[in-house]
Structure formats: C-alpha cells, structure tokens
Coordinates of C-alpha atoms and ligand atoms in Angstrom, one line a residue:
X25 CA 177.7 97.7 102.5
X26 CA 180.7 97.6 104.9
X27 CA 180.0 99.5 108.3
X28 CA 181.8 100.2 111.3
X29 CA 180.3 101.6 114.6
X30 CA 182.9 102.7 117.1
X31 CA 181.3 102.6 120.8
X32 CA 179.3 99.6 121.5
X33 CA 176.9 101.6 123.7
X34 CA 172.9 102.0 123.7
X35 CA 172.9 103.7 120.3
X36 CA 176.5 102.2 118.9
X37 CA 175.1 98.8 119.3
X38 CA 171.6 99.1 118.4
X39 CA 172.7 100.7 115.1
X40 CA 174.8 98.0 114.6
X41 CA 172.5 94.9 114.8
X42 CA 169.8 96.6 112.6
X43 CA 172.3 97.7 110.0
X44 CA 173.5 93.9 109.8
X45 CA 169.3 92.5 110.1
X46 CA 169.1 94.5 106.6
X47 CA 171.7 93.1 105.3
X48 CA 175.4 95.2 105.5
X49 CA 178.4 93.7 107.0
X50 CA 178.9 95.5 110.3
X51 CA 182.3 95.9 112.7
X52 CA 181.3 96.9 115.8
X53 CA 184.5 98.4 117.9
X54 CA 185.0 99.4 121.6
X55 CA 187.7 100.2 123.8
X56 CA 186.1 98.2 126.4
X57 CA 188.0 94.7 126.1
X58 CA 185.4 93.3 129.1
X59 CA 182.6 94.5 126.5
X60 CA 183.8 93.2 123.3
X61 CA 184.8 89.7 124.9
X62 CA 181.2 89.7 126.4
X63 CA 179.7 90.5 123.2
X64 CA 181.8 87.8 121.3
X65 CA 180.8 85.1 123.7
X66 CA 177.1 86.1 122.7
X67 CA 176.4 88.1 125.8
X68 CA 174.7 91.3 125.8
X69 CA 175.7 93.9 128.3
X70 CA 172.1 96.0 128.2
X71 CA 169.0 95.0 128.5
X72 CA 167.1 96.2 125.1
X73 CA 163.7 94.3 124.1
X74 CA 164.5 92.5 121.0
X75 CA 168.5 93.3 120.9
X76 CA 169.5 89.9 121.8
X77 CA 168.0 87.8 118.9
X78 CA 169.2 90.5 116.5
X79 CA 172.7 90.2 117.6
X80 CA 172.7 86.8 118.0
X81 CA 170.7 86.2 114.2
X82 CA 173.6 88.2 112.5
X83 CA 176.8 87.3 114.5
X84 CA 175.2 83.8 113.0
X85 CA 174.8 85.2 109.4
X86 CA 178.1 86.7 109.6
X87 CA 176.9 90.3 109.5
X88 CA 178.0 91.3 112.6
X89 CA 181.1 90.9 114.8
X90 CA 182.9 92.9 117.4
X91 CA 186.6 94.0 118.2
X92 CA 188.8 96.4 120.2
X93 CA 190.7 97.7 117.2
X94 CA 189.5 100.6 115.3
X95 CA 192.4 99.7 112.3
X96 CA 189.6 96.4 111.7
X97 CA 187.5 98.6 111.5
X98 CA 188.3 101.4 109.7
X99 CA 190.4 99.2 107.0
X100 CA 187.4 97.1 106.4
X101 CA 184.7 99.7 105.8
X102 CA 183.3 102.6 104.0
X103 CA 181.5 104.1 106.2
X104 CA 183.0 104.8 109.9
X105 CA 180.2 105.4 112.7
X106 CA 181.1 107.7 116.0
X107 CA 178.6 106.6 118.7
X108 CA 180.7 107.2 121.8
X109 CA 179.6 109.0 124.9
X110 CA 179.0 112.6 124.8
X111 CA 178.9 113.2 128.7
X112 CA 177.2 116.8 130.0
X113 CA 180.3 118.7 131.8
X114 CA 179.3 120.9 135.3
X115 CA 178.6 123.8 133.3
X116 CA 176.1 121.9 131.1
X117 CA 177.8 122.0 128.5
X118 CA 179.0 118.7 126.4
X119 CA 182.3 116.9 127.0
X120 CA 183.8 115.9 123.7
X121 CA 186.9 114.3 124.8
X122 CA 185.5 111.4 123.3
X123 CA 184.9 112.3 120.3
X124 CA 188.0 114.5 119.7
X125 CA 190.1 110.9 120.5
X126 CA 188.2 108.5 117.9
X127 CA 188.7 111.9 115.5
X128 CA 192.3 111.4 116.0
X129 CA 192.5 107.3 116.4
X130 CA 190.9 107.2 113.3
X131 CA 193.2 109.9 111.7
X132 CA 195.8 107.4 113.1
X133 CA 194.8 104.2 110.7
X134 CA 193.4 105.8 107.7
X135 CA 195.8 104.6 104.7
X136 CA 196.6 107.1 101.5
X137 CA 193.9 106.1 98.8
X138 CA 191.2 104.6 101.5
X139 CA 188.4 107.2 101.0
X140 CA 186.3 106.7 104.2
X141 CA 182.6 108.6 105.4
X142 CA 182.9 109.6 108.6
X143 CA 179.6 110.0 110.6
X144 CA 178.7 111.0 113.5
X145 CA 175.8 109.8 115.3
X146 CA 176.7 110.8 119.1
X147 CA 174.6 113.8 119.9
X148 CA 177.0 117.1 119.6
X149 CA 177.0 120.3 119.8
X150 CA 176.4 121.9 116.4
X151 CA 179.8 123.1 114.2
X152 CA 181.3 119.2 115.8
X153 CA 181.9 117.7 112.4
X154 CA 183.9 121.1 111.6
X155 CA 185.5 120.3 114.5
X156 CA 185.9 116.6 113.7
X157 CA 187.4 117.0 110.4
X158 CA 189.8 120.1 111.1
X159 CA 191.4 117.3 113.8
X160 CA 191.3 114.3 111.2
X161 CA 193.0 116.8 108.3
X162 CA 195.4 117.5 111.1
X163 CA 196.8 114.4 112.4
X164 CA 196.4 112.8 108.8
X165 CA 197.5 115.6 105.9
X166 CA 196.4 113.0 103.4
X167 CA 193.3 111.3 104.4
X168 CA 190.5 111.5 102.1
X169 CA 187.4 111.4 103.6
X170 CA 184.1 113.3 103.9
X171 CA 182.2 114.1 107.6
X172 CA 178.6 113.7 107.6
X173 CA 176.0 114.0 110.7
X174 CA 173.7 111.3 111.2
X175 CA 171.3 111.7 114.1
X176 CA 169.4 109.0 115.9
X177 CA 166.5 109.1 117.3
X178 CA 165.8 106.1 119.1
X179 CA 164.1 105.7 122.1
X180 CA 165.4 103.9 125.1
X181 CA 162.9 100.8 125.8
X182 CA 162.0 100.7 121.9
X183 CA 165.4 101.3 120.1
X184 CA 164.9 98.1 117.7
X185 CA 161.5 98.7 116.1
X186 CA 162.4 102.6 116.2
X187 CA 165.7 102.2 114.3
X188 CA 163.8 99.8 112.1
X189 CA 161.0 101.7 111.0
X190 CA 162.2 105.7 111.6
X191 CA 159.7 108.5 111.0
X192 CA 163.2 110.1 109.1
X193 CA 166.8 109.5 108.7
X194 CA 168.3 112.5 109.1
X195 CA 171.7 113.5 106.8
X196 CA 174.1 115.9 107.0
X197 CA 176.3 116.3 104.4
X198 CA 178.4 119.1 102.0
X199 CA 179.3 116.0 99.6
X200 CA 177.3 114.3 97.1
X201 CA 179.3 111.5 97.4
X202 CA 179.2 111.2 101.1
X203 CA 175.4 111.8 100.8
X204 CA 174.7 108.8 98.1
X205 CA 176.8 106.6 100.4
X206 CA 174.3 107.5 103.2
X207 CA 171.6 106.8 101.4
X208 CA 172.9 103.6 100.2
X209 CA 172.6 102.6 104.0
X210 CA 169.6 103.7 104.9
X211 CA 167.6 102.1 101.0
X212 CA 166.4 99.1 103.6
X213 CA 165.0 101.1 105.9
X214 CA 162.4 102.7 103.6
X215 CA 162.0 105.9 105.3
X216 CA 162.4 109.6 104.5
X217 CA 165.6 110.6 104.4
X218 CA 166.0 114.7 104.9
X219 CA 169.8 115.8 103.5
X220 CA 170.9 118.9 104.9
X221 CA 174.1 120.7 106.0
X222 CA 175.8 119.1 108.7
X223 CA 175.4 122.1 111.2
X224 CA 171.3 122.1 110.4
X225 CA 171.4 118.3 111.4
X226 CA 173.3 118.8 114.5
X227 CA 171.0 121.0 115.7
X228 CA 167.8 119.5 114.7
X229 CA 168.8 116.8 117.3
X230 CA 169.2 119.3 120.0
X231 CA 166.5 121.4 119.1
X232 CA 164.0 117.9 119.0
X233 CA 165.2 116.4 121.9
X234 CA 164.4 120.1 123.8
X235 CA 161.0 120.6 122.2
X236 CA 159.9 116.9 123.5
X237 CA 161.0 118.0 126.9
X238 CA 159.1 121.0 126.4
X239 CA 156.1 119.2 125.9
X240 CA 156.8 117.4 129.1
X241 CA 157.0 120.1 131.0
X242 CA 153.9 121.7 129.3
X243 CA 151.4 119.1 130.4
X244 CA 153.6 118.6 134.1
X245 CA 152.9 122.6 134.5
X246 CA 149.4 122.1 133.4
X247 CA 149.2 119.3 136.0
X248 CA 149.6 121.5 138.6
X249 CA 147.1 124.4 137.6
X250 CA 145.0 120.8 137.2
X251 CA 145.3 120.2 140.8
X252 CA 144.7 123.5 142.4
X253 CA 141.7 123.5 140.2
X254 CA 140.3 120.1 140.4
X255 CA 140.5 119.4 136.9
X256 CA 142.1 115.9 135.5
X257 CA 145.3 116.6 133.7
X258 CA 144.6 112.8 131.7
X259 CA 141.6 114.5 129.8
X260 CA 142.8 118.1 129.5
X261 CA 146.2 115.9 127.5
X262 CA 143.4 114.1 125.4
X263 CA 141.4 117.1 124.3
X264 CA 144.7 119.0 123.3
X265 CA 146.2 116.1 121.9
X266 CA 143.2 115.5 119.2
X267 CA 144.6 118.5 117.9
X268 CA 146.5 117.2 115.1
X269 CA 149.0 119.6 115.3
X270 CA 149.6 119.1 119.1
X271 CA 149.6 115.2 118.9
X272 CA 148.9 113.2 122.2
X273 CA 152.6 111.7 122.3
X274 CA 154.9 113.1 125.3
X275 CA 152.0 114.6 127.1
X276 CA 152.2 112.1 129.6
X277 CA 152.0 114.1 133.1
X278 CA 154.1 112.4 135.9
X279 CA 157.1 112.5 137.9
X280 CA 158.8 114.7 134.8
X281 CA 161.7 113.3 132.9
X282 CA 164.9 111.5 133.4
X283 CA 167.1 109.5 131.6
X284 CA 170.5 110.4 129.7
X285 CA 169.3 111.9 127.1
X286 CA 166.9 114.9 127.6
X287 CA 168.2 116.1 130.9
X288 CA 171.5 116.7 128.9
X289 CA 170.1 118.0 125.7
X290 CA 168.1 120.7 127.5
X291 CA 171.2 121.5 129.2
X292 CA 173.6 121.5 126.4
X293 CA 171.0 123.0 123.8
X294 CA 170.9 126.3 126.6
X295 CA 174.7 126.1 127.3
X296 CA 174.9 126.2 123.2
X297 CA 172.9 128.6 122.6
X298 CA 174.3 131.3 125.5
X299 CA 177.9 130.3 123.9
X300 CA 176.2 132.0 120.6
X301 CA 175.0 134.3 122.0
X302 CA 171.2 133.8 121.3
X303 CA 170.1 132.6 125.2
X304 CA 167.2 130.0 124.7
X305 CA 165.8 131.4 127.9
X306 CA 162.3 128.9 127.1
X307 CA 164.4 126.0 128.1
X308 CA 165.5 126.8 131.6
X309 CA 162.0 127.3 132.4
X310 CA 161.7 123.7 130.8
X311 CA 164.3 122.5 133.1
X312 CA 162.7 124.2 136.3
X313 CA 159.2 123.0 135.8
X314 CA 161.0 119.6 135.2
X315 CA 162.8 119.9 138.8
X316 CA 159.7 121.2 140.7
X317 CA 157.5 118.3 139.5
X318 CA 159.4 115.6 141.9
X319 CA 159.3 117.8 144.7
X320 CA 155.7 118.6 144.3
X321 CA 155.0 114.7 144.6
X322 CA 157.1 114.7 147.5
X323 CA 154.9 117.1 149.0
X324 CA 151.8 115.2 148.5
X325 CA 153.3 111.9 150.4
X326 CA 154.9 114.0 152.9
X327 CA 151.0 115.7 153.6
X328 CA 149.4 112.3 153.5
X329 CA 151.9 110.5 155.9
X330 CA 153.0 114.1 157.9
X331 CA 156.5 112.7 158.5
X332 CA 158.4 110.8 156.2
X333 CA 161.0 109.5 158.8
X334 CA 160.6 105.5 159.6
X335 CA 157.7 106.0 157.4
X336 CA 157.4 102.2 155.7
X337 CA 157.3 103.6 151.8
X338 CA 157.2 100.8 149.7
X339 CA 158.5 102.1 145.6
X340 CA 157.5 99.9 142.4
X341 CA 160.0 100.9 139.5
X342 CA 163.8 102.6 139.6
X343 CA 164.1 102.9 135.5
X344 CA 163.7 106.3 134.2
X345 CA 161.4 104.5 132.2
X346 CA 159.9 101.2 131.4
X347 CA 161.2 98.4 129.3
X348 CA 165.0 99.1 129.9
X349 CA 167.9 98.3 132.8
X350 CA 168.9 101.9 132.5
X351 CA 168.9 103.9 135.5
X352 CA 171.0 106.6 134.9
X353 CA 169.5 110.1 135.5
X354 CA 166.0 108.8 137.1
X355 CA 163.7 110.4 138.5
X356 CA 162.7 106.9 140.2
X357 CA 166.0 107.0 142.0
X358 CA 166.1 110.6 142.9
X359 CA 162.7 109.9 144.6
X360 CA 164.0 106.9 146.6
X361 CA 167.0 108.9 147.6
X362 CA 165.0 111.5 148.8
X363 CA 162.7 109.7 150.6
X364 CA 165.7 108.1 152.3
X365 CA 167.4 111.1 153.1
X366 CA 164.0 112.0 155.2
X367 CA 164.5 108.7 156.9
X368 CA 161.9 106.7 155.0
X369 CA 162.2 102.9 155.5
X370 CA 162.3 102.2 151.4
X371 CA 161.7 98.5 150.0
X372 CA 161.8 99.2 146.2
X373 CA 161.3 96.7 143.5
X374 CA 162.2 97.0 139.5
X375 CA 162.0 94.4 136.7
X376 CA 165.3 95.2 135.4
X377 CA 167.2 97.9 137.1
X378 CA 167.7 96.8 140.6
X379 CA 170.8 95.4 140.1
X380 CA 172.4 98.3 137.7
X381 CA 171.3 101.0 140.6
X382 CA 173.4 99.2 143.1
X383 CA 176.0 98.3 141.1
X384 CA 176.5 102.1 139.7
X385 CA 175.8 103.1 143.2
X386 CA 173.1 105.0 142.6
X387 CA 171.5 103.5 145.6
X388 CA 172.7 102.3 149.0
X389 CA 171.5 98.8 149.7
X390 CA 172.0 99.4 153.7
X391 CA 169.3 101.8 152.8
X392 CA 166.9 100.8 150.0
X393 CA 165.9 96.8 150.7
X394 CA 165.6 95.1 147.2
X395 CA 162.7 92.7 146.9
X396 CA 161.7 90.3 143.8
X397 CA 158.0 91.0 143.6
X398 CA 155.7 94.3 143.6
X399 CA 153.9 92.2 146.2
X400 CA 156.6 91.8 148.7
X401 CA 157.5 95.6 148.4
X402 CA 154.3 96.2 149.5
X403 CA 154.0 94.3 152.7
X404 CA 153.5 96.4 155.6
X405 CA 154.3 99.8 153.8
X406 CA 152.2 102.7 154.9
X407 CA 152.3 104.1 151.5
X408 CA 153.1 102.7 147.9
X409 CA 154.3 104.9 145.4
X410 CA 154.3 103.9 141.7
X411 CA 157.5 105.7 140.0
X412 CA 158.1 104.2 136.6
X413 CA 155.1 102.7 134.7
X414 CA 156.0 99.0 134.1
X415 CA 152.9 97.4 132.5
X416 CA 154.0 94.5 135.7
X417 CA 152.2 96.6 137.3
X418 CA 149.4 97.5 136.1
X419 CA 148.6 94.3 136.4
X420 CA 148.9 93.3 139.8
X421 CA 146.6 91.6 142.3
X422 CA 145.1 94.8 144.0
X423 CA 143.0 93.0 146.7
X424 CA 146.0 91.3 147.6
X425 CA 148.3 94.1 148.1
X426 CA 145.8 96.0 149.5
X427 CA 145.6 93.2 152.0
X428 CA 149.4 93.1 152.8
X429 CA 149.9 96.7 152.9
X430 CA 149.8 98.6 156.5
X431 CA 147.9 101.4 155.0
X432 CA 146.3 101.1 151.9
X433 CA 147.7 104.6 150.2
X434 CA 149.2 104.8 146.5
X435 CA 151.1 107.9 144.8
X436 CA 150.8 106.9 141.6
X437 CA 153.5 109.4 140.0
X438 CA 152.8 108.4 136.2
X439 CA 149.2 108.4 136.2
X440 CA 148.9 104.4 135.5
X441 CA 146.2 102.9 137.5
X442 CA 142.4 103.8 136.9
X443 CA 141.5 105.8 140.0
X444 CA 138.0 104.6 140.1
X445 CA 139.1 101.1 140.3
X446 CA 141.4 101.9 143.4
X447 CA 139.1 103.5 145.0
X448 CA 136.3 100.4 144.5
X449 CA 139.0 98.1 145.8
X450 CA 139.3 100.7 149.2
X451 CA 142.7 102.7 148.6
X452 CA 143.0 106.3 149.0
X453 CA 144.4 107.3 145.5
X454 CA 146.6 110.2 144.9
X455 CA 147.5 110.6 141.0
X456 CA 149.5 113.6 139.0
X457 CA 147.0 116.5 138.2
X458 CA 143.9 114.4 138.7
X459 CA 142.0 116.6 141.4
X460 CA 144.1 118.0 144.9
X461 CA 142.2 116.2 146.7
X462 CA 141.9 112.1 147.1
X463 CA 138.3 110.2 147.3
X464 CA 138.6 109.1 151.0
X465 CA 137.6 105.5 151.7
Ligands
LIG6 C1 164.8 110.2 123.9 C2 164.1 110.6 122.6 O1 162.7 110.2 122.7 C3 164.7 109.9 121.4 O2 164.0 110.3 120.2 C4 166.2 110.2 121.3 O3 166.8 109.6 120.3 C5 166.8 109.8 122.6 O4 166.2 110.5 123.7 C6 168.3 110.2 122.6 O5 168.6 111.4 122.4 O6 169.1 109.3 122.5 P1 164.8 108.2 125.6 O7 165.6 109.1 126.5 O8 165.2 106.8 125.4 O9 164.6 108.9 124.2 O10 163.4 108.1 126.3 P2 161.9 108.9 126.1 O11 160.9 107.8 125.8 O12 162.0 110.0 125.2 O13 161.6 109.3 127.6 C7 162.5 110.3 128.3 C8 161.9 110.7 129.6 O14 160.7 111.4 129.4 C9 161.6 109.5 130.5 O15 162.0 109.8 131.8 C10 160.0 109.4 130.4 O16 159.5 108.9 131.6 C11 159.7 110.9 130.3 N1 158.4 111.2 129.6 C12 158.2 110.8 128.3 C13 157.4 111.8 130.3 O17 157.5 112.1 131.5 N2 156.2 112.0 129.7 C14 156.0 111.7 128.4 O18 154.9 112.0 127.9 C15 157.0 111.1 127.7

C-alpha cells in the first residue's frame, strides 16, 4: 500500500521503516529540513537497535524515502500517518498545537475526489480525532476522508522487533472502509488487530501506558516496605509475578521511571480525567511514589558518604533506559543533577547518551566530567552508583574497579549486579529493597 508518516520522530520513523520491511511504499515527511537531508544522505538522527539496516534495506528497495512536503505525501498515499510530538503543557495536560497544524496542512493539499484515511498515532487525549476531523472539514468543505486512531506501543530501546511482532494493533474507526484499509496495513504483521471506536482506542493508550507505571510504582512502594523489613524486593517481584495474572514484566524495582512517555501519560491521563470530571485520584499516588523513589536513593548515598559535597561519585548510565540515546525525562540525569547541586564531584559515563545530555543541556559539562569507559568513571570515586542498567555493565571487570575506586561502595539503583558476588569481590553493596542494611566488608 501507499503510506505516509508525517513526523520523522521515534515513533514516525520507526513505523515507517517496518511498514516499508513488509512491503508498502512509505513517504516519510518532516518539517525539519536538517532531518530529512540527514535521513536522505542515509544518516539516522536516533540511535534505535536495528533502525539503521531497516532504513537503509528499504531506501535501497525503494520502499522508503523522505521529504519536507506534506502535498508528496498526502497526493501519493492512502493512508496519512500523524506521529508528531504531543508535548505535556505546565498543567499536565497535552499540547496539541501540533497536531491541530498537520490537521490543517493536510486540509490544505487534499484535492476534491482524493479519498484519504487519516490516522493518528501520536498519543492524544481522547475525543482528538473528533477534534481532528471537525478542523480538516473546516479548512477543506470538500475533503473526503475518514479519521481513525492507531496507537503504538513500542518501546524505546526495542521499537523494531516490537512494531514487528505486536501483542495487538489497535484500531479505531466509525468506518468500514477506513477499518479494511487499516487492516490491509497491518495483514503482514500477523497479529491481533482489536477495532473499536476511536475514543475507546485513545484511551486504551492512556489508560495502558498509566497501568504500566502503576505497576512501577507498585513494586518501587513495595521496595521500600522491603527495606524497612529486610525482605528482598527481587523475590517478593518473582513470587507475585508467577501469578499469571500479575505477570513479572514492569515489576522491575529501581530508581522509578523516566523517559517521554509515562511521565506524560500519567500526567495527561489525570489532567484528562479531572477535565471530565471523573478525578483518577490512583494516579497521583502513582506519580508520588514515582518522585519519592529517587530521593529515597539519595538518602542512602547521602547516609553512607554523610556529605555529598566534593564527594568523588562516580555514575554509570544517563539513558532513562538502556539500549537508546534518549535522555529526555531521566531519572539518570535528575540524579546526577542532584548530586551536583549538593556539590558532588560527578564523573558519569553512558554508552549512548552522553553526548545528547550535553547537547540538549540537560547536563553542565563544567560540572559532570564525561569519560569513555565505566572503568575510568570509577577511578578514585568514593562511591559508584549504577543508574540505568546497560548490560556494559554488568559485565565489567569488578576486581579491577574495585582496585581503582577510592572506596569500594556501589548504589546499584536498578537492582543489576548479584549482591553476593559484590560482596565476595569486597564492596559494600547497597541495592533497591534488598535489606536496609549492607553486608559490611
Ligand atoms: C513505553 C511503553 O512501554 C510502550 O508500550 C509505549 O508505546 C511507549 O511508552 C510510548 O508511549 O511511546 P518506553 O517509554 O520506551 O515505552 O519505555 P519502557 O520500557 O516502558 O520504560 C519506561 C520507564 O520505566 C523507564 O525509565 C524504565 O527504566 C522504567 N521501568 C520499566 C522500571 O522502572 N521498571 C520496570 O519494571 C520497567
């Protein structure tokens, strides 16, 4: 089929290159020009595992290709994809500038005759497709079109195999044509599609997005009852997570969670539901528990050390998660930042994010020193905290950082490292609701 994407983000361009490995002929369109020439001279501007092959393989094949004008697109395809930005306002609630401009752009270019699906894949508010096509109808009295809700619900780190092979497609539609369209897309991906109205599937992304967090914040408030108790929050997650109808997935205790997408669901999803007047009151709990977690590991490093300031802290990992560049909204950073603002001499190293945290100025490099190797972070620091879970560095050569460290302490803030083996190699352990108290040396 013929597909465009407008917004050549995370989601925009990931959607993109698997729609094209399946077989349909994709445009991809940004506003961007530094973007779109970057992606026509092969170059990819995030750092996705398995994204550049993909793009590359089907800009080859002639699947794929890329372009500033939304016209292209729109003239050249049935089906119209909206994955721009849906930004969180002060308030919480979500910014839809962006998606009230393509509504009109694409209002702008679509000729008499041209039936076109319009989907939107961003991650709105619900009633937004009501919204989107009262604003096309308005600036285009003759357009003929359908708008339909398409979810996604790939993860960050493991987009490709997860747009690839997705536990559902989700499809929101009032019109069968619209709907057998959809499905025409998605026949590849062999997967369950659910068709629903296009409010239900708005909200079913809000509503899983929030109930993952919840589960975060479930085990992270479990971690703490864990550590006043002496109990280890790694097997309580195991024993409730055999329950088949728990499941062990997102009950990872740690530093709590980051990132641009569930710190601004949880936030919208309340905002959303206070505007109906039903106030999901469960969530801000969610979203406390969440905040407390960081400052409760801050707590244990500042008891171990007494005083953080010109404390040598040495942190491995500024991603809000592993296997991606993407540092907005991490928790990794916020715990840098606040170890800095106690004065903390920081030496941080990331496999991929370094360089995005400075550039986006999420750190200040008179502050933080960057190093290339976990190893050379840790040289002379009085304390190593692990803040994102890299496999790097679970794999490191322990006796030898032990050996360059001043003190050999580690936070480990997503429960990575096996704390017996620490503790055989002579490092005084602290984990995330595994026991209050370390095994001393
Ligand atoms: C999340 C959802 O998992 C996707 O299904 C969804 O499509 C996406 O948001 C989105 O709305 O676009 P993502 O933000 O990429 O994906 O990352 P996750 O793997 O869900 O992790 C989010 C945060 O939760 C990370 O900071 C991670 O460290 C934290 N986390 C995750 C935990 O603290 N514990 C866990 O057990 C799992």
């Amino acid at each position: 089929m013929d597909l465009c994407i407008i917004g050549s983000g995370y989601v925009g361009l990931v959607t993109g290159a698997c729609f094209a490995e399946v077989g349909h002929h994709v445009i991809c369109v940004d506003n961007d020009q530094r973007k779109v020439d970057m992606l026509q001279r092969g170059e990819i501007p995030i750092y996705e595992p398995g994204l550049e092959d993909l793009v590359h393989r089907n800009v080859a094949a002639k699947r794929l290709r890329f372009t500033n004008s939304i016209e292209d697109g729109v003239d050249h395809s049935q089906i119209i994809f909206i994955a721009v930005p849906t930004p969180p306002q002060p308030d919480g609630s979500v910014d839809l500038t962006y998606i009230e401009r393509v509504a009109r752009e694409i209002a702008g270019v679509l000729k008499p005759g041209q039936y076109r699906v319009v989907v939107d894949k961003s991650t709105v508010p619900v009633k937004t497709g009501e919204k989107v096509a009262d604003t096309i109808r308005r600036y285009n009295k003759t357009a003929e079109f359908d708008v339909v809700s398409n979810p996604e619900f790939l993860r960050e780190g493991c987009a490709v195999p997860d747009l690839m092979n997705p536990d559902r497609v989700v499809v929101g539609s009032s019109s069968q044509k619209a709907t057998d369209l959809m499905k025409r897309v998605y026949e590849p991906f062999q997967a369950p599609i659910l068709v629903t109205d296009v409010n239900s599937a708005e909200l079913i992304k809000h509503a899983a997005n929030s109930f993952l967090s919840l589960k975060i914040s479930y085990i992270n408030a479990v971690s703490a009852i864990c550590e006043a108790s002496g109990a280890d929050v790694e097997l309580v997650a195991s024993g409730i997570g055999m329950d088949k109808r728990i499941g062990r997935n997102f009950l990872n205790a740690g530093l709590g969670y980051g990132g641009s997408c569930f710190p601004k669901d949880v936030k919208a999803f309340i905002a959303i539901s206070r505007q109906l007047g039903t106030p999901f009151r469960l969530l801000e709990e969610v979203e406390r528990i969440n905040e407390n977690q960081l400052g409760r590991f801050i707590d244990k490093v500042r008891d171990a050390l007494w005083v953080l300031k010109d404390k040598k802290i040495a942190v491995w990992g500024l991603t809000f998660k592993p296997d991606t560049d993407d540092v907005r909204n991490s928790v990794a950073i916020d715990l840098v930042n606040k170890l800095v603002a106690e004065g903390a001499h920081v030496t941080a190293y990331d496999p991929k994010g370094a360089e995005k945290a400075i550039e986006w100025k999420l750190i200040d490099p008179q502050k933080v020193k960057i190093v290339n190797t976990p190893v050379e972070a840790a040289d002379g620091a009085e304390a190593l905290i692990l803040a994102t879970e890299w496999k790097e560095f679970a794999n490191q050569d322990f006796i030898e950082v032990k050996k360059r460290m001043h003190t050999p302490l580690i936070f480990d803030g997503r429960n990575l490292f096996d704390p017996s083996l620490m503790r055989e190699i002579g490092f005084t352990y602290y984990a995330v609701g595994r026991a209050n108290k370390p095994t001393a040396i």
